[in-house]
């Protein structure tokens, strides 16, 4: 009975991620409370208006100006409802913002007006994101130009991306199928054409797809191989791999979740965005105890993905 | 400038009023009479409202069927952008304060004019001047949406500079009005009109004026930064020169969120005036409504981040803004309860202003409760930038601010024009408008739940396109009914203003000061400045031994 009531106004799309049913539950609770309050208060308003409609010019009215008890009650009850709803919204969203360690990582690049995806083995796809069912996926997203926003209604996730920065979102698909991906940050002429498809497939199909080669000569280069070459050419002089302190901090185990303490005393978690910013704009985040001498490097998106992927392999 | 000095009072006899006090275009353009300025604002704004409305119909018609139907993508993008820019900056931001506020504020506090009449005239001139910049933006093919998000908007610098310039100049009109009202309310209240007797519309205008003065300069700062970036290449918003696009969003919403309350607070004030008059009862919880107005104005500065939950702010800030946003719900709910309680045991007359006021309460509850879906983080991740948001803010702005304005226009119409509109016609127009509005935007909530992104010229590539098309079709059909309703209202009011039957000074037996002077009011508002002895909500007090402060009654009626 309760479920039936909750689902009267449920027009949400198919629930295809681990938290979709919880998001929908919160949504349905809010909707039912909202509809109930709106209908009840409107009903009371119309009832009062009709019951006390003017029948004669001299009709007596009640001289009521306020009622402290009543006013206190109807201030406190909405406050409590709001706190509860905030809390439920917060808990699920907190989960949405904290991807588990070991999630499959896919780099996403939005540009007017299509989506590029790059997977761990260097495979690339455009307009089609393929992920295995039942495993967490983390999307590391940037934009080649203006703002875009990555929205998968079936997964109940959305996040903006912008040029020169990584944003992220994650989800665990729970059922196979093909789902819509929309751009939801207005980006010009073909904004409404900037759609893609999410294909959730079995683990085997995913592996087959990941390793299939349309053109044998175009073997995808592992991103960490690209990254290692860049490291050797540009980073190795100052950043060691064995933990020794040269000019800059060592890369040994840099992605282990450790924190860097900056000159001004702030602690930052070493993540994709920190690395990205430290390459493009090194002087903005100098680690305490190191000289501010690193020059800025202009790497392409693919090179950045390479360096980050390589650093993640350094245990 | 000879008209500046026409403040002498010897023309009051007979049928001389502010409308026929002087004649000719220049007598209006150069007028410093708050009533004439209010009326000029009203006519200009209704002109822009009509243009904005036609653009909305273009947008709706394009979306009626899948694929490209009447206009291409670029034209569509310009159409929804202009709809937003015109409706927001030229119509609903000046909105109630510039029109009814200007007209009524001095009348309601028993003053002969606002504190700075010439500043008031300047405000209108600045408004007209600012509207030219808006048209300049159209000339430069502005297609960024009314939010001008960088870096997309920086691709078309002339257009976005003109548009922000328009917002900046129009902002000055707002600031001038705000400053004027603050000083007027502080310094020019009639003897005896203490703060706890101040009509709630004046209180709402006061809270609004605070917002106008404090929030509007932010758009000026934003313009200056845009200018520095475009002229000297200083990286502020553009990431390729070291800027931060999210900073633009922060600045934009730090201004534009309080602006939402600039739109809605005066409409709430109007409803607080109308319901007691037609219920013949004192407003319930006067002090609570005052504190709720001031409270909403204060909280409005702390919640701008809820427009940016998926924009790349840090997670902690997202949690914080969600938490703070929920606080807006409480004073808003309190007001709704107070309005409903005012009707209880009253003597309710179903005039068209009362119907509009009751419709406001209903529509605003839908706007408010769907705001909870958007304030809740887990559900906002899904709803952000979908039609759910579109429907939510149209319920707030059209269902709230515009319906409130129309309620006020009908209510004070006899005072403004000294004539009556056709009541039966007004009710028919109201019904069309009400049905058309709900029919347009209720399906959009469903579209939003299903995941329809906003600002999409087409939806033919979607998986379940049939359902989307069905809902868009319904929405568009009802939008025509909505437009018909608005047209009928304007025809009815326009005809009534010229040919309607003459209205008496106080057709509703209201206790408000503005009704204690002839309709239309004379040039100087009052023959003599009235002395106020009580609040203006003492309906039915003649049956009670006590006044609203619990004291034994002395004098009931205001002078």
Tab-separated table of C-alpha atoms in Angstrom, chain B residues 46-382:
chain	number	residue	atom	x	y	z
B	46	UNK	CA	3.826	45.050	-20.417
B	47	UNK	CA	5.259	45.804	-23.843
B	48	UNK	CA	8.348	43.713	-23.013
B	49	UNK	CA	6.183	41.031	-21.390
B	50	UNK	CA	4.291	40.687	-24.679
B	51	UNK	CA	7.522	40.325	-26.684
B	52	UNK	CA	8.927	37.821	-24.181
B	53	UNK	CA	5.668	35.907	-24.285
B	54	UNK	CA	5.673	35.688	-28.080
B	55	UNK	CA	9.230	34.350	-27.959
B	56	UNK	CA	8.079	31.701	-25.465
B	57	UNK	CA	5.408	30.638	-27.937
B	58	UNK	CA	8.055	30.328	-30.672
B	59	UNK	CA	10.107	28.082	-28.368
B	60	UNK	CA	7.090	25.971	-27.424
B	61	UNK	CA	5.965	25.635	-31.040
B	62	UNK	CA	9.396	24.395	-32.124
B	63	UNK	CA	9.280	21.738	-29.400
B	64	UNK	CA	5.741	20.622	-30.197
B	65	UNK	CA	6.975	17.937	-32.597
B	66	UNK	CA	10.267	16.034	-32.776
B	67	UNK	CA	12.902	17.196	-35.253
B	68	UNK	CA	13.307	20.647	-36.690
B	69	UNK	CA	9.886	22.144	-37.296
B	70	UNK	CA	9.694	25.918	-37.595
B	71	UNK	CA	13.180	27.264	-36.786
B	72	UNK	CA	16.761	25.987	-36.934
B	73	UNK	CA	18.919	25.369	-33.863
B	74	UNK	CA	20.649	28.758	-33.856
B	75	UNK	CA	17.349	30.624	-34.074
B	76	UNK	CA	15.919	28.412	-31.346
B	77	UNK	CA	18.896	29.164	-29.093
B	78	UNK	CA	18.452	32.880	-29.664
B	79	UNK	CA	14.701	32.632	-29.041
B	80	UNK	CA	15.000	31.020	-25.593
B	81	UNK	CA	17.871	33.341	-24.684
B	82	UNK	CA	15.888	36.465	-25.574
B	83	UNK	CA	12.798	35.087	-23.861
B	84	UNK	CA	14.838	34.764	-20.673
B	85	UNK	CA	16.730	38.048	-20.953
B	86	UNK	CA	13.618	40.097	-21.711
B	87	UNK	CA	11.389	38.414	-19.143
B	88	UNK	CA	13.982	38.580	-16.381
B	89	UNK	CA	15.808	41.868	-16.844
B	90	UNK	CA	13.173	44.002	-18.556
B	91	UNK	CA	9.987	42.632	-17.045
B	92	UNK	CA	10.082	40.804	-13.750
B	93	UNK	CA	13.195	42.265	-12.040
B	94	UNK	CA	11.827	45.831	-12.170
B	95	UNK	CA	8.454	44.065	-11.778
B	96	UNK	CA	6.206	44.926	-8.891
B	97	UNK	CA	8.436	47.504	-7.123
B	98	UNK	CA	8.811	49.734	-10.205
B	99	UNK	CA	5.114	49.595	-11.111
B	100	UNK	CA	2.779	49.043	-8.173
B	101	UNK	CA	5.528	49.871	-5.688
B	102	UNK	CA	6.113	53.249	-7.246
B	103	UNK	CA	2.427	53.959	-7.510
B	104	UNK	CA	1.377	52.739	-4.086
B	105	UNK	CA	4.244	53.170	-1.675
B	106	UNK	CA	3.740	56.916	-0.994
B	107	UNK	CA	-0.048	56.452	-0.985
B	108	UNK	CA	0.157	53.597	1.518
B	109	UNK	CA	2.363	55.506	3.931
B	110	UNK	CA	0.495	58.805	3.552
B	111	UNK	CA	3.218	60.718	1.728
B	112	UNK	CA	2.967	63.155	-1.171
B	113	UNK	CA	5.705	61.453	-3.172
B	114	UNK	CA	8.815	59.339	-2.732
B	115	UNK	CA	11.804	60.873	-0.965
B	116	UNK	CA	13.746	61.629	-4.171
B	117	UNK	CA	11.252	62.235	-6.998
B	118	UNK	CA	13.929	63.236	-9.523
B	119	UNK	CA	15.941	60.119	-8.728
B	120	UNK	CA	12.763	58.184	-9.385
B	121	UNK	CA	12.438	59.766	-12.821
B	122	UNK	CA	16.106	59.014	-13.465
B	123	UNK	CA	15.419	55.393	-12.577
B	124	UNK	CA	12.828	55.178	-15.356
B	125	UNK	CA	15.104	56.914	-17.843
B	126	UNK	CA	17.935	54.548	-16.954
B	127	UNK	CA	15.542	51.636	-17.450
B	128	UNK	CA	14.637	52.822	-20.960
B	129	UNK	CA	18.318	53.445	-21.710
B	130	UNK	CA	19.252	49.970	-20.427
B	131	UNK	CA	16.662	48.326	-22.638
B	132	UNK	CA	18.581	49.612	-25.678
B	133	UNK	CA	21.586	47.560	-24.574
B	134	UNK	CA	19.343	44.530	-24.429
B	135	UNK	CA	18.363	45.166	-28.040
B	136	UNK	CA	22.028	45.666	-28.896
B	137	UNK	CA	22.672	42.171	-27.510
B	138	UNK	CA	19.949	40.888	-29.820
B	139	UNK	CA	21.636	42.634	-32.713
B	140	UNK	CA	24.890	40.836	-31.867
B	141	UNK	CA	22.977	37.533	-31.893
B	142	UNK	CA	23.109	36.708	-28.212
B	143	UNK	CA	22.552	32.957	-27.853
B	144	UNK	CA	24.035	32.129	-24.467
B	145	UNK	CA	20.934	31.644	-22.370
B	146	UNK	CA	20.059	34.370	-19.874
B	147	UNK	CA	22.818	33.091	-17.556
B	148	UNK	CA	25.731	34.039	-19.908
B	149	UNK	CA	27.929	31.192	-18.577
B	150	UNK	CA	31.584	31.576	-19.482
B	151	UNK	CA	33.557	30.439	-21.392
B	152	UNK	CA	30.829	29.829	-23.981
B	153	UNK	CA	29.518	33.377	-23.682
B	154	UNK	CA	33.015	34.824	-24.167
B	155	UNK	CA	33.057	33.444	-27.707
B	156	UNK	CA	30.642	36.199	-28.614
B	157	UNK	CA	32.106	39.054	-26.576
B	158	UNK	CA	30.094	41.933	-28.131
B	159	UNK	CA	26.813	40.155	-27.394
B	160	UNK	CA	27.660	39.176	-23.839
B	161	UNK	CA	29.157	42.594	-23.099
B	162	UNK	CA	25.971	44.296	-24.307
B	163	UNK	CA	23.818	41.870	-22.360
B	164	UNK	CA	25.750	42.315	-19.110
B	165	UNK	CA	25.827	46.037	-19.791
B	166	UNK	CA	22.039	45.895	-20.089
B	167	UNK	CA	21.818	44.012	-16.790
B	168	UNK	CA	24.260	46.527	-15.281
B	169	UNK	CA	22.379	49.630	-16.459
B	170	UNK	CA	19.008	48.113	-15.612
B	171	UNK	CA	20.550	47.247	-12.262
B	172	UNK	CA	21.131	50.939	-11.650
B	173	UNK	CA	17.419	51.522	-12.232
B	174	UNK	CA	16.802	48.898	-9.531
B	175	UNK	CA	19.334	50.412	-7.141
B	176	UNK	CA	17.840	53.890	-7.573
B	177	UNK	CA	14.356	52.545	-6.896
B	178	UNK	CA	15.641	50.605	-3.885
B	179	UNK	CA	17.470	53.528	-2.308
B	180	UNK	CA	14.498	55.763	-2.895
B	181	UNK	CA	12.090	53.336	-1.252
B	182	UNK	CA	14.347	52.736	1.751
B	183	UNK	CA	14.612	56.438	2.483
B	184	UNK	CA	10.922	57.009	1.769
B	185	UNK	CA	9.839	54.270	4.163
B	186	UNK	CA	12.231	55.454	6.853
B	187	UNK	CA	11.589	59.175	6.657
B	188	UNK	CA	8.217	59.891	5.058
B	189	UNK	CA	5.646	57.819	6.919
B	190	UNK	CA	2.575	59.777	7.973
B	191	UNK	CA	2.318	60.713	11.663
B	192	UNK	CA	1.281	57.661	13.661
B	193	UNK	CA	2.323	55.132	11.024
B	194	UNK	CA	4.737	53.234	13.249
B	195	UNK	CA	6.720	50.228	12.018
B	196	UNK	CA	4.259	47.797	13.584
B	197	UNK	CA	1.397	49.440	11.673
B	198	UNK	CA	3.159	49.453	8.337
B	199	UNK	CA	1.149	47.646	5.613
B	200	UNK	CA	2.700	44.308	4.634
B	201	UNK	CA	3.123	45.379	1.023
B	202	UNK	CA	5.310	48.208	2.292
B	203	UNK	CA	7.260	45.764	4.453
B	204	UNK	CA	7.742	43.490	1.438
B	205	UNK	CA	8.883	46.474	-0.619
B	206	UNK	CA	11.292	47.375	2.160
B	207	UNK	CA	12.876	43.897	2.203
B	208	UNK	CA	13.030	43.987	-1.596
B	209	UNK	CA	14.687	47.403	-1.598
B	210	UNK	CA	17.404	46.088	0.716
B	211	UNK	CA	18.086	43.278	-1.751
B	212	UNK	CA	18.089	45.673	-4.702
B	213	UNK	CA	20.658	47.898	-3.060
B	214	UNK	CA	22.942	45.149	-1.729
B	215	UNK	CA	22.817	42.475	-4.457
B	216	UNK	CA	22.704	44.491	-7.664
B	217	UNK	CA	26.260	45.935	-7.504
B	218	UNK	CA	27.618	42.385	-7.952
B	219	UNK	CA	26.507	42.413	-11.585
B	220	UNK	CA	28.538	45.619	-11.958
B	221	UNK	CA	31.649	43.896	-10.594
B	222	UNK	CA	31.068	41.013	-12.969
B	223	UNK	CA	30.808	43.379	-15.917
B	224	UNK	CA	34.027	45.106	-14.921
B	225	UNK	CA	35.849	41.768	-14.745
B	226	UNK	CA	34.432	40.717	-18.126
B	227	UNK	CA	35.624	44.014	-19.554
B	228	UNK	CA	39.135	43.612	-18.109
B	229	UNK	CA	39.311	40.104	-19.506
B	230	UNK	CA	38.180	41.076	-22.987
B	231	UNK	CA	40.141	44.312	-23.213
B	232	UNK	CA	43.429	43.347	-21.556
B	233	UNK	CA	43.420	39.559	-21.614
B	234	UNK	CA	43.534	39.312	-17.821
B	235	UNK	CA	42.486	35.793	-16.921
B	236	UNK	CA	39.358	35.958	-14.840
B	237	UNK	CA	36.821	33.556	-16.302
B	238	UNK	CA	38.524	32.033	-19.349
B	239	UNK	CA	40.494	28.890	-18.431
B	240	UNK	CA	42.883	29.269	-21.392
B	241	UNK	CA	44.263	32.484	-19.894
B	242	UNK	CA	44.259	31.192	-16.347
B	243	UNK	CA	40.738	32.159	-15.338
B	244	UNK	CA	38.087	30.134	-13.563
B	245	UNK	CA	34.736	29.695	-15.320
B	246	UNK	CA	33.086	28.653	-12.069
B	247	UNK	CA	33.934	32.071	-10.600
B	248	UNK	CA	31.585	33.575	-13.168
B	249	UNK	CA	28.827	31.287	-11.943
B	250	UNK	CA	29.492	32.284	-8.337
B	251	UNK	CA	29.297	35.988	-9.166
B	252	UNK	CA	26.314	35.539	-11.429
B	253	UNK	CA	24.269	33.627	-8.855
B	254	UNK	CA	25.394	35.763	-5.941
B	255	UNK	CA	23.470	38.484	-7.772
B	256	UNK	CA	20.812	36.403	-9.494
B	257	UNK	CA	19.667	34.386	-6.538
B	258	UNK	CA	18.668	37.381	-4.385
B	259	UNK	CA	17.019	38.675	-7.558
B	260	UNK	CA	14.586	35.760	-7.365
B	261	UNK	CA	13.405	37.225	-4.069
B	262	UNK	CA	13.323	40.724	-5.565
B	263	UNK	CA	10.731	39.197	-7.873
B	264	UNK	CA	8.724	37.196	-5.369
B	265	UNK	CA	8.709	39.200	-2.107
B	266	UNK	CA	6.597	42.098	-3.452
B	267	UNK	CA	4.143	39.575	-4.921
B	268	UNK	CA	3.816	38.049	-1.449
B	269	UNK	CA	3.192	41.552	-0.136
B	270	UNK	CA	0.356	42.025	-2.626
B	271	UNK	CA	-1.288	38.772	-1.559
B	272	UNK	CA	-0.971	39.824	2.101
B	273	UNK	CA	-2.919	42.996	1.227
B	274	UNK	CA	-5.651	41.365	-0.866
B	275	UNK	CA	-6.653	38.402	1.289
B	276	UNK	CA	-7.627	40.448	4.422
B	277	UNK	CA	-9.691	42.925	2.376
B	278	UNK	CA	-11.816	40.248	0.701
B	279	UNK	CA	-12.012	38.079	3.820
B	280	UNK	CA	-12.967	41.048	6.022
B	281	UNK	CA	-10.487	39.798	8.589
B	282	UNK	CA	-7.180	41.028	10.000
B	283	UNK	CA	-4.121	39.465	8.426
B	284	UNK	CA	-3.176	36.453	10.541
B	285	UNK	CA	0.269	36.627	12.143
B	286	UNK	CA	1.297	40.104	11.002
B	287	UNK	CA	4.607	39.960	12.851
B	288	UNK	CA	5.404	36.485	11.551
B	289	UNK	CA	4.871	37.691	7.973
B	290	UNK	CA	7.124	40.696	8.552
B	291	UNK	CA	9.880	38.524	10.013
B	292	UNK	CA	9.418	35.956	7.259
B	293	UNK	CA	9.903	38.683	4.601
B	294	UNK	CA	13.037	40.027	6.229
B	295	UNK	CA	14.227	36.473	6.944
B	296	UNK	CA	13.785	35.381	3.341
B	297	UNK	CA	15.714	38.450	2.209
B	298	UNK	CA	18.572	37.609	4.596
B	299	UNK	CA	18.730	33.894	3.757
B	300	UNK	CA	18.638	34.709	0.039
B	301	UNK	CA	22.274	35.810	0.265
B	302	UNK	CA	23.409	32.453	1.636
B	303	UNK	CA	22.002	30.000	-0.874
B	304	UNK	CA	23.313	30.963	-4.298
B	305	UNK	CA	25.410	27.791	-4.487
B	306	UNK	CA	22.318	25.612	-4.972
B	307	UNK	CA	22.406	26.660	-8.628
B	308	UNK	CA	25.838	25.007	-8.840
B	309	UNK	CA	25.512	21.596	-7.174
B	310	UNK	CA	27.027	19.860	-10.207
B	311	UNK	CA	29.284	22.732	-11.334
B	312	UNK	CA	32.498	21.540	-9.740
B	313	UNK	CA	32.381	23.178	-6.311
B	314	UNK	CA	34.044	21.217	-3.512
B	315	UNK	CA	31.842	18.562	-1.974
B	316	UNK	CA	31.718	20.230	1.429
B	317	UNK	CA	30.396	23.436	-0.116
B	318	UNK	CA	27.713	21.445	-1.898
B	319	UNK	CA	26.555	19.905	1.395
B	320	UNK	CA	26.603	23.307	3.080
B	321	UNK	CA	24.556	25.062	0.399
B	322	UNK	CA	22.028	22.255	0.362
B	323	UNK	CA	21.638	22.571	4.139
B	324	UNK	CA	21.247	26.360	4.008
B	325	UNK	CA	18.785	26.178	1.127
B	326	UNK	CA	16.338	24.200	3.220
B	327	UNK	CA	16.030	27.184	5.544
B	328	UNK	CA	14.236	29.151	2.823
B	329	UNK	CA	11.386	26.666	3.016
B	330	UNK	CA	10.457	27.555	6.598
B	331	UNK	CA	9.542	31.279	6.336
B	332	UNK	CA	7.856	30.545	3.015
B	333	UNK	CA	5.704	27.841	4.573
B	334	UNK	CA	4.860	30.173	7.467
B	335	UNK	CA	3.485	32.764	5.047
B	336	UNK	CA	1.288	30.209	3.308
B	337	UNK	CA	-0.183	29.082	6.630
B	338	UNK	CA	-0.829	32.693	7.591
B	339	UNK	CA	-2.709	33.445	4.381
B	340	UNK	CA	-4.920	30.377	4.750
B	341	UNK	CA	-5.575	31.186	8.414
B	342	UNK	CA	-6.623	34.707	7.426
B	343	UNK	CA	-9.526	33.291	5.416
B	344	UNK	CA	-10.770	31.220	8.387
B	345	UNK	CA	-14.054	32.572	9.765
B	346	UNK	CA	-13.932	35.512	7.413
B	347	UNK	CA	-16.516	36.853	4.998
B	348	UNK	CA	-15.040	35.890	1.678
B	349	UNK	CA	-15.915	37.695	-1.524
B	350	UNK	CA	-14.759	35.935	-4.710
B	351	UNK	CA	-13.617	38.935	-6.694
B	352	UNK	CA	-10.991	38.492	-9.398
B	353	UNK	CA	-8.145	39.890	-7.220
B	354	UNK	CA	-9.099	37.354	-4.536
B	355	UNK	CA	-9.097	34.536	-7.116
B	356	UNK	CA	-5.635	35.610	-8.261
B	357	UNK	CA	-4.439	35.752	-4.658
B	358	UNK	CA	-5.746	32.260	-3.893
B	359	UNK	CA	-4.242	30.980	-7.143
B	360	UNK	CA	-0.955	32.511	-6.039
B	361	UNK	CA	-1.043	30.541	-2.786
B	362	UNK	CA	-1.717	27.291	-4.651
B	363	UNK	CA	0.830	27.833	-7.427
B	364	UNK	CA	3.444	29.054	-5.014
B	365	UNK	CA	3.078	25.910	-2.933
B	366	UNK	CA	3.843	23.849	-6.051
B	367	UNK	CA	6.832	26.091	-6.735
B	368	UNK	CA	8.041	25.775	-3.149
B	369	UNK	CA	7.600	22.043	-2.721
B	370	UNK	CA	9.300	21.228	-6.033
B	371	UNK	CA	12.127	23.422	-4.750
B	372	UNK	CA	12.671	20.732	-2.097
B	373	UNK	CA	13.423	18.186	-4.832
B	374	UNK	CA	16.093	20.552	-6.122
B	375	UNK	CA	17.540	21.444	-2.719
B	376	UNK	CA	17.999	17.756	-1.892
B	377	UNK	CA	21.425	16.767	-3.207
B	378	UNK	CA	20.694	13.179	-4.243
B	379	UNK	CA	17.690	14.154	-6.357
B	380	UNK	CA	19.210	17.369	-7.688
B	381	UNK	CA	21.983	15.357	-9.324
B	382	UNK	CA	19.233	13.967	-11.533
